[in-house]
PDB file of C-alpha atoms in Angstrom:
ATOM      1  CA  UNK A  30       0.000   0.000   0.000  1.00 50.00           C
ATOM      2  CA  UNK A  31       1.480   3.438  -0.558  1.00 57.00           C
ATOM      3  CA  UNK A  32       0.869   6.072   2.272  1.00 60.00           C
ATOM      4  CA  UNK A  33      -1.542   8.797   1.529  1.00 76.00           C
ATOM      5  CA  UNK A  34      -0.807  12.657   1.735  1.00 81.00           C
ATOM      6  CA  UNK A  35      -2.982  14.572   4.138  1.00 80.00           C
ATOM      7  CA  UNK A  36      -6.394  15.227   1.628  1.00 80.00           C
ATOM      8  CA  UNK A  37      -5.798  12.613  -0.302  1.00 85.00           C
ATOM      9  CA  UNK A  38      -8.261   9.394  -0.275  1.00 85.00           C
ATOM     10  CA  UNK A  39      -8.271   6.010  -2.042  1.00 86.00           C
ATOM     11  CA  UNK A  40     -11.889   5.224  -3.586  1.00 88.00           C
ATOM     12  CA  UNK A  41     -12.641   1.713  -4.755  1.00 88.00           C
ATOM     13  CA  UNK A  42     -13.512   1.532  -9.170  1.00 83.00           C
ATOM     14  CA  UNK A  43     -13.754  -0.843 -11.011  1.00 80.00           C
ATOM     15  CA  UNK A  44     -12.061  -4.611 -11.593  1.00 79.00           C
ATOM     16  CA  UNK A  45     -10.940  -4.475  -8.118  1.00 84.00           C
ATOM     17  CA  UNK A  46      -8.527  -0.943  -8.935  1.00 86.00           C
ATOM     18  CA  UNK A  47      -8.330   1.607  -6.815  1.00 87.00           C
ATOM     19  CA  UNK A  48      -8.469   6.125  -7.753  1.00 85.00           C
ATOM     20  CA  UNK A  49      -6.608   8.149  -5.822  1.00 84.00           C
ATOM     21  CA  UNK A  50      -8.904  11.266  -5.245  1.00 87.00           C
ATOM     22  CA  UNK A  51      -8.251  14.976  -4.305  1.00 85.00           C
ATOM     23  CA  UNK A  52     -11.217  16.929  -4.466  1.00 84.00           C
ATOM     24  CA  UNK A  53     -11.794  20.477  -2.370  1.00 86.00           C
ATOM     25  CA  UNK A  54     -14.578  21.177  -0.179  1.00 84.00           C
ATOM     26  CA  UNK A  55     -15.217  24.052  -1.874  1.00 84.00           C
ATOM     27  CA  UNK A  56     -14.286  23.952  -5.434  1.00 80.00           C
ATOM     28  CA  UNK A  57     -16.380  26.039  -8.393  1.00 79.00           C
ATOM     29  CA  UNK A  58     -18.225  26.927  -5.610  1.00 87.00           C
ATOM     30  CA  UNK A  59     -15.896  29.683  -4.295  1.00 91.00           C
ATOM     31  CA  UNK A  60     -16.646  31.189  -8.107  1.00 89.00           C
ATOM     32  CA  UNK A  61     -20.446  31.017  -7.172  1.00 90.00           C
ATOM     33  CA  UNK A  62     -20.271  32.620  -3.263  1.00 94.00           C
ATOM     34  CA  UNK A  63     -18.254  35.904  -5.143  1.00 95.00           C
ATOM     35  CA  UNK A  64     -20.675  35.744  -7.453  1.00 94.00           C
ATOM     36  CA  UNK A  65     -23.447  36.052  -4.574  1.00 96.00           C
ATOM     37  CA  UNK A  66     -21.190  38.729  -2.979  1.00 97.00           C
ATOM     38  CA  UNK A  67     -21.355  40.838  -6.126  1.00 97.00           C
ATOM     39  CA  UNK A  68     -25.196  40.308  -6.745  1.00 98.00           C
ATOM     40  CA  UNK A  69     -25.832  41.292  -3.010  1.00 98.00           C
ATOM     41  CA  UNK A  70     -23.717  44.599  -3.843  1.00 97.00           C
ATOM     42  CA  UNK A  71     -25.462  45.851  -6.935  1.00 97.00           C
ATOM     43  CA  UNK A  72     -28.927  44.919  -4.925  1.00 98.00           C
ATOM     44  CA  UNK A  73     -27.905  46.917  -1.743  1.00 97.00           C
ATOM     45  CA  UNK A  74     -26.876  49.617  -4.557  1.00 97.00           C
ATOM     46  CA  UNK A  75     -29.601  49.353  -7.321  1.00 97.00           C
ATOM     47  CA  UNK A  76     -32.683  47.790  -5.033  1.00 97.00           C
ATOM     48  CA  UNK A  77     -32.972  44.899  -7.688  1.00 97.00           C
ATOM     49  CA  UNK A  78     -30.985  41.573  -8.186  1.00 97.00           C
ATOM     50  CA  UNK A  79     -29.394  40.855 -11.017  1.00 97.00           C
ATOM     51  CA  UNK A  80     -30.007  37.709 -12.412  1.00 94.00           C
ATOM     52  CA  UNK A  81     -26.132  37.007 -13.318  1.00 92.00           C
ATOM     53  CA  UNK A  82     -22.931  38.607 -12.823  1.00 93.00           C
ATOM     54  CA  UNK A  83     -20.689  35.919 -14.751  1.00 89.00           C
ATOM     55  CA  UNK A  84     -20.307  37.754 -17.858  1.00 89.00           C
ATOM     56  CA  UNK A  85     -19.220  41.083 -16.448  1.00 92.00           C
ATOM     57  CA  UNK A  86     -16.576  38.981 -14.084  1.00 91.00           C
ATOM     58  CA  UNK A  87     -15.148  37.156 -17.044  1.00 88.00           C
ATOM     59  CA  UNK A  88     -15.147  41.213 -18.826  1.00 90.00           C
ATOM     60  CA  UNK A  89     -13.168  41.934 -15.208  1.00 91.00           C
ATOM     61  CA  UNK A  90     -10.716  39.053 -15.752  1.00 90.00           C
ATOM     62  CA  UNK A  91     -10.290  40.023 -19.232  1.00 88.00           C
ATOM     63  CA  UNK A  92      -8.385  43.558 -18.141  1.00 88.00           C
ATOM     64  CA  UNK A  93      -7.145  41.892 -14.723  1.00 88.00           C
ATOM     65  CA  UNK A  94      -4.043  40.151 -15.803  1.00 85.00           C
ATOM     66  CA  UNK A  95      -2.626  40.108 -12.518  1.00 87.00           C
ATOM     67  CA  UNK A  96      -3.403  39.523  -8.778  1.00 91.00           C
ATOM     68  CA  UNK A  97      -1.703  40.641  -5.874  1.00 94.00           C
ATOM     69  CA  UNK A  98      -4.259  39.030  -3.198  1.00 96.00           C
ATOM     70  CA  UNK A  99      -3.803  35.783  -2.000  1.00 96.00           C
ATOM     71  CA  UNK A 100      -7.106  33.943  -1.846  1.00 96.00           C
ATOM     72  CA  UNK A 101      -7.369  30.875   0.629  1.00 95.00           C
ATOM     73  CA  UNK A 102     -10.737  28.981  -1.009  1.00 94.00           C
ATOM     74  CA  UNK A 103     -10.925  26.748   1.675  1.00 92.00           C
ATOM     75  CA  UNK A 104     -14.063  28.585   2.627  1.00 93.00           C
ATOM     76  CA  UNK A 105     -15.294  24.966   3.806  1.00 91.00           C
ATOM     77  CA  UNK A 106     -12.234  23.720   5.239  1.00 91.00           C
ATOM     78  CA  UNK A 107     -10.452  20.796   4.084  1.00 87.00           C
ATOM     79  CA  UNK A 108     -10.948  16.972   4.298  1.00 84.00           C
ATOM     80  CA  UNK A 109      -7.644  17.476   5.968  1.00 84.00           C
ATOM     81  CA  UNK A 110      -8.079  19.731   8.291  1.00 88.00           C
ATOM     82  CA  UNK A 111     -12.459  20.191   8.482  1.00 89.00           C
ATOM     83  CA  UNK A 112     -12.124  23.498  10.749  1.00 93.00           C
ATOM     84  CA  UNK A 113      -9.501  25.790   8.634  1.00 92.00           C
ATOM     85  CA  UNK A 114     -11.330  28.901   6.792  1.00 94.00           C
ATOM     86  CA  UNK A 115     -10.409  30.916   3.403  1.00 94.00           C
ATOM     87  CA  UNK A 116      -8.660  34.079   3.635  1.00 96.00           C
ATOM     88  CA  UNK A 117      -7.599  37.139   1.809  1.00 97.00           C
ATOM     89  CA  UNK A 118      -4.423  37.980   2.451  1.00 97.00           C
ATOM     90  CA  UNK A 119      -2.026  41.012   0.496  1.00 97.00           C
ATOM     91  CA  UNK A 120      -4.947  43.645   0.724  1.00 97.00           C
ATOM     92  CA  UNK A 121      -3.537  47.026   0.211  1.00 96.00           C
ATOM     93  CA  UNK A 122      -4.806  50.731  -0.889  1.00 95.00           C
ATOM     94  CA  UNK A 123      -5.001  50.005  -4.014  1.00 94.00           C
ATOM     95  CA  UNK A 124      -5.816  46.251  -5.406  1.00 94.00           C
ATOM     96  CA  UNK A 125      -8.939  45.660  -3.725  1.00 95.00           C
ATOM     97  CA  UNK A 126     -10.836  45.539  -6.965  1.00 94.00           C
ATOM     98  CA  UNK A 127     -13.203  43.804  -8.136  1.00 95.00           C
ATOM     99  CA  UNK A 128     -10.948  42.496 -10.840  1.00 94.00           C
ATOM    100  CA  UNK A 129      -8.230  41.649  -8.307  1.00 95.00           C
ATOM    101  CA  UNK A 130     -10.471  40.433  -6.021  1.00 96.00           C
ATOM    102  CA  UNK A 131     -11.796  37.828  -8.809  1.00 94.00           C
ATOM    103  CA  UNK A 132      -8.545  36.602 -10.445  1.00 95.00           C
ATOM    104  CA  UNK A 133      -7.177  36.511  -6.740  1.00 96.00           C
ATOM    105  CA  UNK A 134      -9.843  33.642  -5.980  1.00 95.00           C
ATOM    106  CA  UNK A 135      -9.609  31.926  -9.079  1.00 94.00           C
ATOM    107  CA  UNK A 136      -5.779  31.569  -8.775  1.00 95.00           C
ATOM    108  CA  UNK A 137      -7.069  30.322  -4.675  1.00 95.00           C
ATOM    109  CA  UNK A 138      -9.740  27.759  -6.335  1.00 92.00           C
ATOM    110  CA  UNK A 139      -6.566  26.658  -9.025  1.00 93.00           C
ATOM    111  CA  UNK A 140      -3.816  26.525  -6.148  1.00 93.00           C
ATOM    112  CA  UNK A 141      -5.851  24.195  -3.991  1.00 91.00           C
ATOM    113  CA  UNK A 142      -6.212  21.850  -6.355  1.00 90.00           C
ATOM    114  CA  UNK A 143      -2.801  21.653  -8.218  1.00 93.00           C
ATOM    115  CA  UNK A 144      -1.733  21.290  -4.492  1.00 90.00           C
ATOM    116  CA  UNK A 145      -3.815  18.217  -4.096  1.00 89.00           C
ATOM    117  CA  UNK A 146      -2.281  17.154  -7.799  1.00 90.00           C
ATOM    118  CA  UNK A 147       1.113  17.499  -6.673  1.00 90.00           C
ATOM    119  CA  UNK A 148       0.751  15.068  -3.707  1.00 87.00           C
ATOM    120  CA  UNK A 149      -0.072  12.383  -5.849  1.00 85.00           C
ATOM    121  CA  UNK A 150       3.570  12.458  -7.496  1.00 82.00           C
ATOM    122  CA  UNK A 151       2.743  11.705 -11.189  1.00 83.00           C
ATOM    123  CA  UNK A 152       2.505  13.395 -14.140  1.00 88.00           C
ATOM    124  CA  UNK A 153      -0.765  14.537 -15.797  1.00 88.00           C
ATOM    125  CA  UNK A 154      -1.531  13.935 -19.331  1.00 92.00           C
ATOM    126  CA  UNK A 155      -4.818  15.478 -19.836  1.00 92.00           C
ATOM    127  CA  UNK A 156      -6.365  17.761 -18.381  1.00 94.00           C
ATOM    128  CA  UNK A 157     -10.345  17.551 -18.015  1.00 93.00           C
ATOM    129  CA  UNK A 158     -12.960  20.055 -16.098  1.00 91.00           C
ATOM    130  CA  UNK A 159     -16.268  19.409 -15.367  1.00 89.00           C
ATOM    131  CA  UNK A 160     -18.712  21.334 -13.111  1.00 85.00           C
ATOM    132  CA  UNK A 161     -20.444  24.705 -13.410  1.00 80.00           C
ATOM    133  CA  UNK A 162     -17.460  26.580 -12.518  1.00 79.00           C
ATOM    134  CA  UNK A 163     -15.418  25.722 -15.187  1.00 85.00           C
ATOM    135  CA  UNK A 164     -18.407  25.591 -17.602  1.00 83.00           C
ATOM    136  CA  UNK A 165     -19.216  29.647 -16.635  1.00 76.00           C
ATOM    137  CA  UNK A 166     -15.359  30.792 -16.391  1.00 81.00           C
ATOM    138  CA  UNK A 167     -13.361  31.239 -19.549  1.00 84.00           C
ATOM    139  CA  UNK A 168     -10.515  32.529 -17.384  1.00 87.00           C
ATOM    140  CA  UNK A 169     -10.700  29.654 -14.875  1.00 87.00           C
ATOM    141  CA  UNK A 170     -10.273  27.319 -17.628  1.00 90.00           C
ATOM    142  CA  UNK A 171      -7.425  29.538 -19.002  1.00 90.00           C
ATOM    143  CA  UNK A 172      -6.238  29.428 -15.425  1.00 92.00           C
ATOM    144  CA  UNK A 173      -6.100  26.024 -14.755  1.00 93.00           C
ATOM    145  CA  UNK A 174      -4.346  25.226 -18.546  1.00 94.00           C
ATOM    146  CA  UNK A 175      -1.778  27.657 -17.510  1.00 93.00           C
ATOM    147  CA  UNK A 176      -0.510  26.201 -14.051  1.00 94.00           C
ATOM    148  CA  UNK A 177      -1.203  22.372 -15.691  1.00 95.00           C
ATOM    149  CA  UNK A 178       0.766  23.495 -18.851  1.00 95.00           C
ATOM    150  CA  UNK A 179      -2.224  21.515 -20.720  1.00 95.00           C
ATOM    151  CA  UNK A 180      -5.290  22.173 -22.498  1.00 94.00           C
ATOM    152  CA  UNK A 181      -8.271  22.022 -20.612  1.00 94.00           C
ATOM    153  CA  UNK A 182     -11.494  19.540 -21.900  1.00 94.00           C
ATOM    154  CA  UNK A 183     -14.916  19.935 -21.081  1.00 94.00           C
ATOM    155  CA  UNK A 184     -16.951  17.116 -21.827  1.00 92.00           C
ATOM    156  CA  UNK A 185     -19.834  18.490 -23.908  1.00 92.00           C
ATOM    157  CA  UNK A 186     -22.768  16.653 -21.914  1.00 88.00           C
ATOM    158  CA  UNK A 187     -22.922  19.435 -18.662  1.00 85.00           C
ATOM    159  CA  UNK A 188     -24.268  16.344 -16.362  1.00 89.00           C
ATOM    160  CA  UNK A 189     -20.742  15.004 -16.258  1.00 90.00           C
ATOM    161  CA  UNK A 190     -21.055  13.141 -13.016  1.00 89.00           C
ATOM    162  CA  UNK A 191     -24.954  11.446 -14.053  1.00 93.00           C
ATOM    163  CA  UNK A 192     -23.511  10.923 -17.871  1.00 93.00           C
ATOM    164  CA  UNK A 193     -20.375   8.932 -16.094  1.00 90.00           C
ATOM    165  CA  UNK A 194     -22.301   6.471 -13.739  1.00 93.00           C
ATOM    166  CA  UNK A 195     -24.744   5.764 -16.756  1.00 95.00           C
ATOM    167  CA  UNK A 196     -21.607   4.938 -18.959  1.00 94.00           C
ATOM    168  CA  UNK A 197     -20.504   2.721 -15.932  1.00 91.00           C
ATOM    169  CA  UNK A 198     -23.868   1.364 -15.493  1.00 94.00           C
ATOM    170  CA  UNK A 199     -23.875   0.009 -18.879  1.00 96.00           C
ATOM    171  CA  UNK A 200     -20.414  -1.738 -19.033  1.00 93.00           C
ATOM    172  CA  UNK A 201     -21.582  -3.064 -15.235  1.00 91.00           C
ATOM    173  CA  UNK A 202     -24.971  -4.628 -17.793  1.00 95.00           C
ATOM    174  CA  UNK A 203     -22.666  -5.607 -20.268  1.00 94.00           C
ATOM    175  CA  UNK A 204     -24.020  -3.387 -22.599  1.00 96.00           C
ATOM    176  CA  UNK A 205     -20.726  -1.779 -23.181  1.00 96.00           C
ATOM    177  CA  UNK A 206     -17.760  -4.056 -23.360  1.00 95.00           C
ATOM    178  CA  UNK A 207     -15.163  -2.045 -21.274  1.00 93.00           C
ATOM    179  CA  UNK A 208     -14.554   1.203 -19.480  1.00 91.00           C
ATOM    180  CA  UNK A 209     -11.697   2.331 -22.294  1.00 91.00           C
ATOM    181  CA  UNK A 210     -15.268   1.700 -24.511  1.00 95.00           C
ATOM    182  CA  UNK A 211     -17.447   3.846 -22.490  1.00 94.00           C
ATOM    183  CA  UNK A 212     -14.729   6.760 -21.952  1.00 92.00           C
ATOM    184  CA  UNK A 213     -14.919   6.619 -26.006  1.00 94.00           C
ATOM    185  CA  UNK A 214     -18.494   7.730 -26.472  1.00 94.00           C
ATOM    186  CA  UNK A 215     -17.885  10.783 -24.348  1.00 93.00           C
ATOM    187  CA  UNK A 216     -17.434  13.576 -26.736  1.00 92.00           C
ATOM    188  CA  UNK A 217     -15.434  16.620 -26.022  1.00 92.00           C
ATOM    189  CA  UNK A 218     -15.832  20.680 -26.458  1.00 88.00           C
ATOM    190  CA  UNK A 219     -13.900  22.045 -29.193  1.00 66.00           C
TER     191      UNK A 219
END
């Protein structure tokens, strides 16, 4: 058995194998609670909610090329350590923005996660995202490519997790032949 880094668990799959599995708390989520923040400004400021803020963020992230905040995403601790908390840290006169503040927690959500990556001691060879935070954030995608050094997949069916355990389900029937033949049928954003 190898020993596991703190955060890091060992799931059963299939044929008796094992995945090694590091996976936030928090995630794509820490893109949708800044997303909340900035909808509860422009209600305290306009009276109304807007319906969606993604758009002008990615517009912010398009002029914000760098952050000098360090954003802790943790927001929900860690399956490490349950009771640590996200932080901001680096906040001076003039770079809490909104742009800052956005690129700073999408560098956070990125950083936890190649930190997980890095405890497992191999070497990626594709690079795939799934969830709603990757699906809604250009630069998160552009993000993540950048500290993986690969180019970032989305599968194009946005149920990734439902579309996986029917593909599963059917090799489990024997109505596919193999798990290399279900991971062929899923189909891939250009």
């Amino acid at each position: 058995t190898v020993p596991l880094a703190p955060g890091i668990e060992l799931r059963p799959f299939a044929n008796g194998d094992r995945l090694m599995v590091g996976s936030s708390l928090c995630g794509g989520r820490a893109l949708a609670i800044l997303h909340r923040f900035y909808c509860d400004i422009v209600e305290m400021a306009k009276g109304e909610r807007p319906e969606s803020l993604y758009p002008q963020m990615d517009c912010l992230l398009e002029k914000t090329v760098e952050s000098s905040l360090v954003v802790d995403t943790s927001f929900s601790g860690t399956r490490a350590d349950p009771s640590r908390r996200g932080s901001i840290m680096g906040i001076t006169t003039q770079n809490l923005t909104p742009g800052e503040l956005t690129l700073g927690l999408l560098e956070g959500t990125v950083r936890e996660l190649y930190e997980l990556y890095e405890s497992f001691g191999c070497s990626a060879i594709r690079l795939v995202g799934s969830g709603n935070g990757i699906r809604r954030s250009a630069a998160l995608r552009r993000l993540f490519s950048k500290r993986f050094s690969l180019p970032m997949q989305i599968a194009v069916s946005s149920e990734e997790a439902a579309c996986g355990a029917a593909l599963f389900a059917m090799v489990a029937a024997g109505i596919l032949p193999s798990l290399d033949s279900a991971q062929s049928l899923i189909q891939y954003q250009v």
